[in-house]
Structures are given as structure tokens and as C-alpha cells.
């Protein structure tokens, strides 16, 4: 059954929501039957594009990858990230979100930012765009903030996060991603919202969890954040298989008669 926002919201307090990123049809197709949400995250600019941060990806590339993910997926709820610089005003955000909606089958778009995004999100929701908010550690702000900083470390930050989450909910956001937030602060936010929270590096109390696929399957070797659990040693598996292939080619063991026409 196709996952809708109504189905996902009904899981709050009943059953945890599962989410993962994907950037292409191949992996979307693998994840789709099992997972609630697939996020076409702008993290693809780092793990797929080899860049230092998420800032340089534009709307056209996000649309290209979202189209591919939608082609590979039947049931999961698909979220497309709005890239850096694509939602600097309400009208710009609407124009780009409509572009994503028209050109892909994404079910919602995701926007980074706190209380200051409330009006912009209200504007999008009013025009029929599903919006997922994203607060806490916001990778699009990492350059400005001088790195990837955990949030909610003092009372002022904790209050700001809670106020933001409530304002974003009130402006019509369907869910909120909580990234890099102290677990007890994420718990308090989760308990004070009617909409689900999806955590990444924000502890166990969120309504759901998301991980970047290449991190959790051990393919992204550049750095390993504390919050990532490696469910597969993907890069070792690939390297070993590749070496076996190279060996087989060099020794004439591949292709065999059965693998030839
Ligand atoms: O871009 C991304 O993959 C994300 C997740 C880290 C939530 O925004």
C-alpha cells in the first residue's frame, strides 16, 4: 500500500517510522518494499557527488535524482530536499517546489530552518505542497556556523528548538526532522508535537529514525559520525569482490564457457 502522510502521522505513538535516503532507482527499488520513507537528501552532493558539503547542488540535479527514486519506488513516501538557495523567499520556494511536484512524483519537499521559515511553509502548504521541516543541525548552515554542531546544549537553544518545532507544526509542516539534537531535548519536542518527529543523531525518543544509506551500509568512508550504526561493511565487501573479479580476469577464470555465447 502506498504510504501517505495520513498513514505516517497515524503511526505517532503507535509504531516507529522508518526512513532512509536514496538517490537512484536501483537502491530505491531495493528499499521500497520495506521502508516507510525514502528521502532524496541533498546529502547526495557529498556521498554521490564527492563534494565537501551540501551547498553546491541545485534544483535541476535534485529533480533528476528524485525522478529516478520515484521510478524505483511504488509504496514508500518520497521526500525531496529543497537545495540551498532554492527557498530564499516564499515565491522562490513555491516556484521551485511546484517544479519538483510537476516534474517528479515526490510526496513532499523538505526545508531546513526554524521558526523563521514558518510563513514560507504556510505559503507552500496553502498551495498544496507537502512540507517536512528540518531543525537542529542543518547541514545547509554548516559553513556559516563553522562546522556540524550538535544543538540543544543549553536552555536557550532547547527553548528555541521547541518554539521552532511548534511554529513549524502550526504553519502546516507534516513532520519534522530533528538532526543532531541532544536526546532529552528531542524527547521533549517529540512529546510536545502532534506531528511525527524523524530523528537523525537525536536519540531514541523520536517517532522515527532516518540514516543516510551510504553511511549505514558502510560505503562512505570519509567520516563516521557517532550516531551512525553500520549495518553492513559495504566498502570491504565491494573491494573484496572487485579483487576477485580482477584476479579472475587476469588468470583467465572469467568468463567461463557458460558465461560466453
Ligand atoms: O540530506 C539528507 O540526507 C538529510 C538527512 C541527513 C536527514 O537531510
Tab-separated table of C-alpha atoms and ligand atoms in Angstrom:
chain	number	residue	atom	x	y	z
A	1	UNK	CA	0.000	0.000	0.000
A	2	UNK	CA	1.288	3.476	-0.884
A	3	UNK	CA	2.405	5.327	2.257
A	4	UNK	CA	0.667	8.673	2.628
A	5	UNK	CA	1.210	11.460	5.106
A	6	UNK	CA	-2.016	10.411	6.856
A	7	UNK	CA	-0.721	6.831	7.285
A	8	UNK	CA	2.611	8.101	8.610
A	9	UNK	CA	1.052	10.614	11.009
A	10	UNK	CA	-1.201	7.877	12.410
A	11	UNK	CA	1.923	5.958	13.468
A	12	UNK	CA	2.856	8.605	16.064
A	13	UNK	CA	2.875	6.977	19.493
A	14	UNK	CA	1.865	3.632	17.961
A	15	UNK	CA	4.708	2.388	15.784
A	16	UNK	CA	8.124	3.812	14.859
A	17	UNK	CA	8.536	5.312	11.389
A	18	UNK	CA	11.489	4.072	9.333
A	19	UNK	CA	13.299	6.225	6.799
A	20	UNK	CA	16.419	6.038	4.641
A	21	UNK	CA	17.934	8.142	1.878
A	22	UNK	CA	18.239	7.017	-1.741
A	23	UNK	CA	19.485	8.833	-4.805
A	24	UNK	CA	18.670	6.464	-7.670
A	25	UNK	CA	16.128	3.930	-8.922
A	26	UNK	CA	18.345	0.928	-8.190
A	27	UNK	CA	18.542	1.481	-4.435
A	28	UNK	CA	15.041	2.964	-4.167
A	29	UNK	CA	13.756	-0.290	-5.644
A	30	UNK	CA	15.696	-2.322	-3.056
A	31	UNK	CA	14.475	-0.248	-0.082
A	32	UNK	CA	10.899	0.464	-1.199
A	33	UNK	CA	9.054	-2.688	-0.055
A	34	UNK	CA	10.436	-2.445	3.482
A	35	UNK	CA	10.759	1.208	4.424
A	36	UNK	CA	8.163	3.907	5.200
A	37	UNK	CA	10.025	6.920	3.810
A	38	UNK	CA	12.710	7.458	1.178
A	39	UNK	CA	14.402	10.854	1.331
A	40	UNK	CA	16.199	12.160	-1.723
A	41	UNK	CA	18.520	14.145	0.521
A	42	UNK	CA	20.906	16.823	-0.641
A	43	UNK	CA	23.476	14.676	1.199
A	44	UNK	CA	23.807	13.153	-2.271
A	45	UNK	CA	26.024	16.137	-3.093
A	46	UNK	CA	28.580	14.700	-0.648
A	47	UNK	CA	28.292	10.922	-0.860
A	48	UNK	CA	27.310	10.704	-4.548
A	49	UNK	CA	28.862	13.927	-5.883
A	50	UNK	CA	32.092	13.831	-3.839
A	51	UNK	CA	31.697	17.422	-2.584
A	52	UNK	CA	32.711	18.725	0.852
A	53	UNK	CA	29.203	19.895	1.805
A	54	UNK	CA	25.632	20.017	0.519
A	55	UNK	CA	25.680	23.630	-0.668
A	56	UNK	CA	26.567	23.340	-4.352
A	57	UNK	CA	23.731	21.129	-5.567
A	58	UNK	CA	20.957	22.890	-7.494
A	59	UNK	CA	17.279	22.234	-8.121
A	60	UNK	CA	17.787	20.530	-11.520
A	61	UNK	CA	20.073	17.844	-10.061
A	62	UNK	CA	17.671	17.288	-7.145
A	63	UNK	CA	14.864	16.808	-9.682
A	64	UNK	CA	16.966	14.374	-11.730
A	65	UNK	CA	17.655	12.183	-8.675
A	66	UNK	CA	14.092	12.486	-7.336
A	67	UNK	CA	12.715	11.324	-10.698
A	68	UNK	CA	14.992	8.291	-10.571
A	69	UNK	CA	13.987	7.435	-6.985
A	70	UNK	CA	10.283	7.786	-7.859
A	71	UNK	CA	10.752	5.406	-10.805
A	72	UNK	CA	12.252	2.811	-8.458
A	73	UNK	CA	9.613	3.155	-5.777
A	74	UNK	CA	5.965	2.119	-5.501
A	75	UNK	CA	4.971	2.308	-1.850
A	76	UNK	CA	7.382	4.427	0.152
A	77	UNK	CA	6.614	8.077	0.909
A	78	UNK	CA	9.099	10.104	-1.155
A	79	UNK	CA	10.576	13.348	0.161
A	80	UNK	CA	12.769	15.609	-1.986
A	81	UNK	CA	15.168	18.030	-0.327
A	82	UNK	CA	14.922	21.670	-1.376
A	83	UNK	CA	18.574	22.555	-2.012
A	84	UNK	CA	20.476	25.515	-0.557
A	85	UNK	CA	19.437	28.798	-2.189
A	86	UNK	CA	16.178	27.441	-3.638
A	87	UNK	CA	13.847	28.865	-0.953
A	88	UNK	CA	15.159	32.315	-0.131
A	89	UNK	CA	11.672	33.839	-0.404
A	90	UNK	CA	8.138	32.472	-0.321
A	91	UNK	CA	7.658	32.965	-4.048
A	92	UNK	CA	11.000	31.394	-4.933
A	93	UNK	CA	10.212	28.436	-2.662
A	94	UNK	CA	6.784	27.993	-4.248
A	95	UNK	CA	8.187	28.191	-7.793
A	96	UNK	CA	10.830	25.546	-7.034
A	97	UNK	CA	8.513	23.291	-5.026
A	98	UNK	CA	5.939	23.384	-7.850
A	99	UNK	CA	8.752	22.463	-10.262
A	100	UNK	CA	9.595	19.429	-8.114
A	101	UNK	CA	5.914	18.445	-7.854
A	102	UNK	CA	5.348	18.835	-11.607
A	103	UNK	CA	8.454	17.006	-12.748
A	104	UNK	CA	8.589	14.196	-10.170
A	105	UNK	CA	6.210	12.097	-8.088
A	106	UNK	CA	7.638	13.299	-4.755
A	107	UNK	CA	5.041	13.293	-1.972
A	108	UNK	CA	6.626	16.198	-0.080
A	109	UNK	CA	9.596	18.524	-0.033
A	110	UNK	CA	11.940	19.147	2.922
A	111	UNK	CA	13.155	22.538	4.092
A	112	UNK	CA	15.859	23.339	6.652
A	113	UNK	CA	15.171	26.125	9.147
A	114	UNK	CA	13.357	27.041	12.333
A	115	UNK	CA	10.645	29.489	13.316
A	116	UNK	CA	11.810	31.964	10.650
A	117	UNK	CA	10.564	29.537	7.958
A	118	UNK	CA	7.012	29.387	9.352
A	119	UNK	CA	5.443	31.885	6.946
A	120	UNK	CA	7.222	30.372	3.954
A	121	UNK	CA	5.986	26.891	4.912
A	122	UNK	CA	2.435	28.172	5.455
A	123	UNK	CA	2.598	29.654	1.923
A	124	UNK	CA	3.661	26.308	0.399
A	125	UNK	CA	1.131	24.235	2.343
A	126	UNK	CA	-1.636	26.665	1.333
A	127	UNK	CA	-0.762	25.919	-2.303
A	128	UNK	CA	-0.971	22.148	-1.799
A	129	UNK	CA	2.703	21.289	-1.234
A	130	UNK	CA	3.514	18.761	1.496
A	131	UNK	CA	6.327	20.118	3.643
A	132	UNK	CA	8.691	18.325	6.012
A	133	UNK	CA	10.595	20.702	8.291
A	134	UNK	CA	14.211	20.104	9.395
A	135	UNK	CA	15.648	21.683	12.555
A	136	UNK	CA	18.678	21.247	14.811
A	137	UNK	CA	21.906	20.556	12.981
A	138	UNK	CA	21.147	21.856	9.499
A	139	UNK	CA	23.852	20.868	7.010
A	140	UNK	CA	22.988	23.820	4.734
A	141	UNK	CA	24.089	26.137	7.589
A	142	UNK	CA	27.306	24.264	8.448
A	143	UNK	CA	29.602	26.610	6.526
A	144	UNK	CA	28.063	29.668	8.200
A	145	UNK	CA	28.171	28.020	11.635
A	146	UNK	CA	31.759	26.836	11.181
A	147	UNK	CA	31.017	23.095	11.195
A	148	UNK	CA	28.449	20.480	12.104
A	149	UNK	CA	27.322	21.463	15.598
A	150	UNK	CA	25.107	19.436	17.972
A	151	UNK	CA	22.118	21.506	19.105
A	152	UNK	CA	20.173	21.810	22.355
A	153	UNK	CA	23.223	22.079	24.587
A	154	UNK	CA	21.810	24.881	26.721
A	155	UNK	CA	18.373	26.051	27.851
A	156	UNK	CA	18.213	28.904	25.351
A	157	UNK	CA	18.936	26.578	22.417
A	158	UNK	CA	16.482	23.993	23.752
A	159	UNK	CA	13.703	26.600	24.016
A	160	UNK	CA	14.445	27.910	20.518
A	161	UNK	CA	14.213	24.375	19.115
A	162	UNK	CA	10.891	23.664	20.834
A	163	UNK	CA	9.429	27.037	19.794
A	164	UNK	CA	10.545	26.376	16.214
A	165	UNK	CA	9.086	22.871	16.118
A	166	UNK	CA	5.703	24.121	17.393
A	167	UNK	CA	5.672	27.078	14.984
A	168	UNK	CA	6.528	24.815	12.038
A	169	UNK	CA	3.783	22.373	13.029
A	170	UNK	CA	1.315	25.262	13.318
A	171	UNK	CA	2.269	26.508	9.879
A	172	UNK	CA	1.315	23.141	8.373
A	173	UNK	CA	4.508	21.057	8.264
A	174	UNK	CA	3.585	17.353	8.138
A	175	UNK	CA	6.638	16.043	10.021
A	176	UNK	CA	9.835	17.459	11.493
A	177	UNK	CA	13.320	16.031	11.034
A	178	UNK	CA	15.359	16.506	14.217
A	179	UNK	CA	19.058	16.300	13.378
A	180	UNK	CA	21.939	16.370	15.852
A	181	UNK	CA	19.826	17.352	18.868
A	182	UNK	CA	20.531	16.188	22.447
A	183	UNK	CA	18.323	13.167	23.130
A	184	UNK	CA	16.425	14.682	26.075
A	185	UNK	CA	15.608	17.828	24.077
A	186	UNK	CA	14.432	15.730	21.107
A	187	UNK	CA	12.253	13.741	23.543
A	188	UNK	CA	10.635	16.912	24.852
A	189	UNK	CA	9.990	18.195	21.304
A	190	UNK	CA	8.517	14.823	20.276
A	191	UNK	CA	6.201	14.802	23.294
A	192	UNK	CA	5.017	18.345	22.598
A	193	UNK	CA	4.143	17.842	18.925
A	194	UNK	CA	1.094	16.243	17.312
A	195	UNK	CA	3.070	15.550	14.129
A	196	UNK	CA	5.828	12.900	13.967
A	197	UNK	CA	9.483	13.691	14.537
A	198	UNK	CA	12.090	11.822	12.499
A	199	UNK	CA	15.445	11.703	14.244
A	200	UNK	CA	18.994	11.501	12.971
A	201	UNK	CA	21.601	11.688	15.714
A	202	UNK	CA	18.848	12.809	18.123
A	203	UNK	CA	18.347	9.750	20.313
A	204	UNK	CA	15.761	7.066	20.741
A	205	UNK	CA	12.644	9.059	21.645
A	206	UNK	CA	11.852	10.437	18.171
A	207	UNK	CA	8.805	8.992	16.377
A	208	UNK	CA	11.046	7.618	13.643
A	209	UNK	CA	14.662	7.371	12.525
A	210	UNK	CA	16.477	8.173	9.307
A	211	UNK	CA	20.014	7.354	8.183
A	212	UNK	CA	21.940	8.135	5.012
A	213	UNK	CA	22.129	4.841	3.137
A	214	UNK	CA	25.812	5.040	2.255
A	215	UNK	CA	26.698	5.671	5.932
A	216	UNK	CA	24.624	2.827	7.377
A	217	UNK	CA	25.820	0.307	4.796
A	218	UNK	CA	29.459	1.281	5.255
A	219	UNK	CA	30.159	2.785	1.834
A	220	UNK	CA	31.040	6.332	2.905
A	221	UNK	CA	34.491	6.090	4.421
A	222	UNK	CA	35.409	9.789	4.692
A	223	UNK	CA	33.976	10.167	8.183
A	224	UNK	CA	31.819	8.115	10.525
A	225	UNK	CA	29.558	10.130	12.824
A	226	UNK	CA	28.899	8.695	16.308
A	227	UNK	CA	25.170	8.298	15.589
A	228	UNK	CA	25.631	6.022	12.577
A	229	UNK	CA	25.270	2.297	13.132
A	230	UNK	CA	26.946	0.329	10.347
A	231	UNK	CA	24.581	-2.448	9.239
A	232	UNK	CA	26.954	-3.662	6.528
A	233	UNK	CA	30.645	-3.337	5.792
A	234	UNK	CA	29.790	-2.373	2.224
A	235	UNK	CA	33.145	-0.990	1.131
A	236	UNK	CA	35.055	-4.119	2.268
A	237	UNK	CA	32.537	-6.380	0.522
A	238	UNK	CA	32.871	-4.390	-2.715
A	239	UNK	CA	36.664	-4.219	-2.528
A	240	UNK	CA	36.948	-7.983	-1.919
A	241	UNK	CA	34.535	-8.795	-4.746
A	242	UNK	CA	36.344	-6.399	-7.067
A	243	UNK	CA	39.703	-8.008	-6.302
A	244	UNK	CA	38.236	-11.452	-7.019
A	245	UNK	CA	36.905	-10.156	-10.369
A	246	UNK	CA	40.293	-8.620	-11.279
A	247	UNK	CA	42.018	-11.878	-10.352
A	248	UNK	CA	39.533	-13.905	-12.426
A	249	UNK	CA	40.053	-11.668	-15.474
A	250	UNK	CA	43.842	-11.767	-15.167
A	251	UNK	CA	44.012	-15.534	-14.696
A	252	UNK	CA	41.510	-16.279	-17.472
A	253	UNK	CA	38.997	-17.681	-14.983
A	254	UNK	CA	36.343	-15.198	-16.226
A	255	UNK	CA	34.413	-15.556	-18.479
A	256	UNK	CA	33.839	-19.310	-18.487
A	257	UNK	CA	32.286	-21.252	-21.358
A	258	UNK	CA	28.875	-20.979	-19.613
A	259	UNK	CA	29.266	-17.212	-19.480
A	260	UNK	CA	30.083	-16.992	-23.204
A	261	UNK	CA	27.863	-17.082	-26.344
B	1	LIG	O1	20.268	15.308	3.054
B	1	LIG	C1	19.985	14.403	3.843
B	1	LIG	O2	20.295	13.216	3.633
B	1	LIG	C2	19.259	14.756	5.062
B	1	LIG	C3	19.219	13.746	6.161
B	1	LIG	C4	20.512	13.770	6.859
B	1	LIG	C5	18.069	13.970	7.078
B	1	LIG	O3	18.771	15.849	5.172
